[in-house]
Amino acid sequence: MGRVTSYDVFIPVAKKDEHKLGFCVESLKYLNPQPDNIFVVGEFYERTVLDLNKNAATNFRRPAWIYQQFLKLFQDETVNDQYLVVDSDLILLKQLDLFNEDGKPFFFLGIDQLHKPYFNYSEEVFGFGREY
């Protein structure tokens, strides 16, 4: 049938989100199927993953954010050809099916980044809100 459901998870961690990483990794139990490998890359190791000056994109408002997007796209740490990028401030709360019955990956797009109940819950339960 040609099913390909092997994949890795790649988690870039910004310094400001290091305290959230444990919650993020723990929540990966909701991924279906489970990943073969999980790769966590903190700011200290970014240059070994993508040797690019993170402040080179000075024509943009957020050069460090631009760098992180390149890091997500061009990393070469994962073993599998397919990988899921999970930001370290993302906490899954329920099962997330990643592939359809034919083994093709679903495409997820978040359009509402300001869902107040989510951030209120995050503040109450985990002690951090939307931004710092």
XYZ file of C-alpha atoms in Angstrom, residues 21-116:
96
model
C 10.362 22.189 27.097
C 9.468 19.470 29.615
C 5.752 20.094 29.129
C 6.215 20.070 25.359
C 8.137 16.786 25.287
C 5.716 15.140 27.724
C 2.791 16.141 25.501
C 4.290 14.322 22.511
C 2.620 11.201 23.924
C -0.475 12.454 22.088
C 1.148 12.078 18.663
C -0.266 9.230 16.623
C 1.798 7.390 15.570
C 4.687 7.998 17.907
C 7.880 9.424 16.329
C 10.943 7.279 15.768
C 13.229 9.954 17.229
C 12.986 13.320 18.990
C 15.676 15.938 18.351
C 15.889 18.986 20.613
C 18.112 21.886 19.554
C 18.753 24.778 21.922
C 20.251 28.130 21.020
C 23.704 26.938 22.093
C 23.718 24.228 19.391
C 21.959 26.096 16.590
C 25.184 26.984 14.768
C 26.178 23.312 14.586
C 22.818 22.537 12.939
C 22.693 25.551 10.610
C 25.851 27.617 10.261
C 24.242 30.940 9.448
C 24.449 34.286 11.242
C 21.107 34.565 13.025
C 21.243 38.364 12.776
C 21.993 38.439 9.037
C 18.386 39.176 8.118
C 18.593 42.765 9.368
C 16.169 43.990 6.725
C 13.425 42.130 8.574
C 11.789 43.127 11.839
C 12.666 39.868 13.627
C 15.969 38.460 12.303
C 16.240 35.796 15.038
C 12.755 34.532 14.151
C 13.716 34.399 10.453
C 16.795 32.380 11.430
C 14.639 29.914 13.376
C 12.422 29.385 10.323
C 15.514 28.545 8.262
C 16.679 26.247 11.054
C 13.355 24.372 10.889
C 13.491 24.040 7.109
C 17.157 23.266 6.519
C 18.172 21.261 9.603
C 19.937 17.989 8.898
C 19.636 16.412 12.334
C 16.651 14.147 11.754
C 17.128 10.589 10.549
C 13.864 10.158 8.648
C 13.009 12.090 5.493
C 9.743 13.145 7.109
C 9.901 15.234 10.246
C 7.473 17.229 12.338
C 8.629 20.560 13.729
C 7.210 21.256 17.181
C 7.984 24.609 18.760
C 9.055 24.224 22.375
C 6.147 26.348 23.587
C 3.586 24.020 21.977
C 1.774 21.689 24.357
C -0.527 19.063 22.870
C -3.695 18.470 24.859
C -5.320 15.647 22.893
C -4.452 12.978 20.329
C -3.104 14.326 17.058
C -3.315 11.938 14.108
C -0.541 12.774 11.653
C -1.279 10.453 8.724
C -4.398 9.424 6.847
C -5.340 5.770 6.242
C -3.095 5.706 3.144
C -0.095 6.869 5.142
C -0.072 10.388 3.703
C 0.688 13.148 6.215
C -1.984 15.667 7.111
C -1.234 19.365 6.635
C -1.986 21.474 9.711
C -2.449 25.213 9.585
C -3.068 27.324 12.659
C -5.048 30.419 11.805
C -6.129 31.610 15.253
C -3.009 32.413 17.245
C -4.897 34.435 19.864
C -7.328 32.017 21.468
C -7.676 33.604 24.921
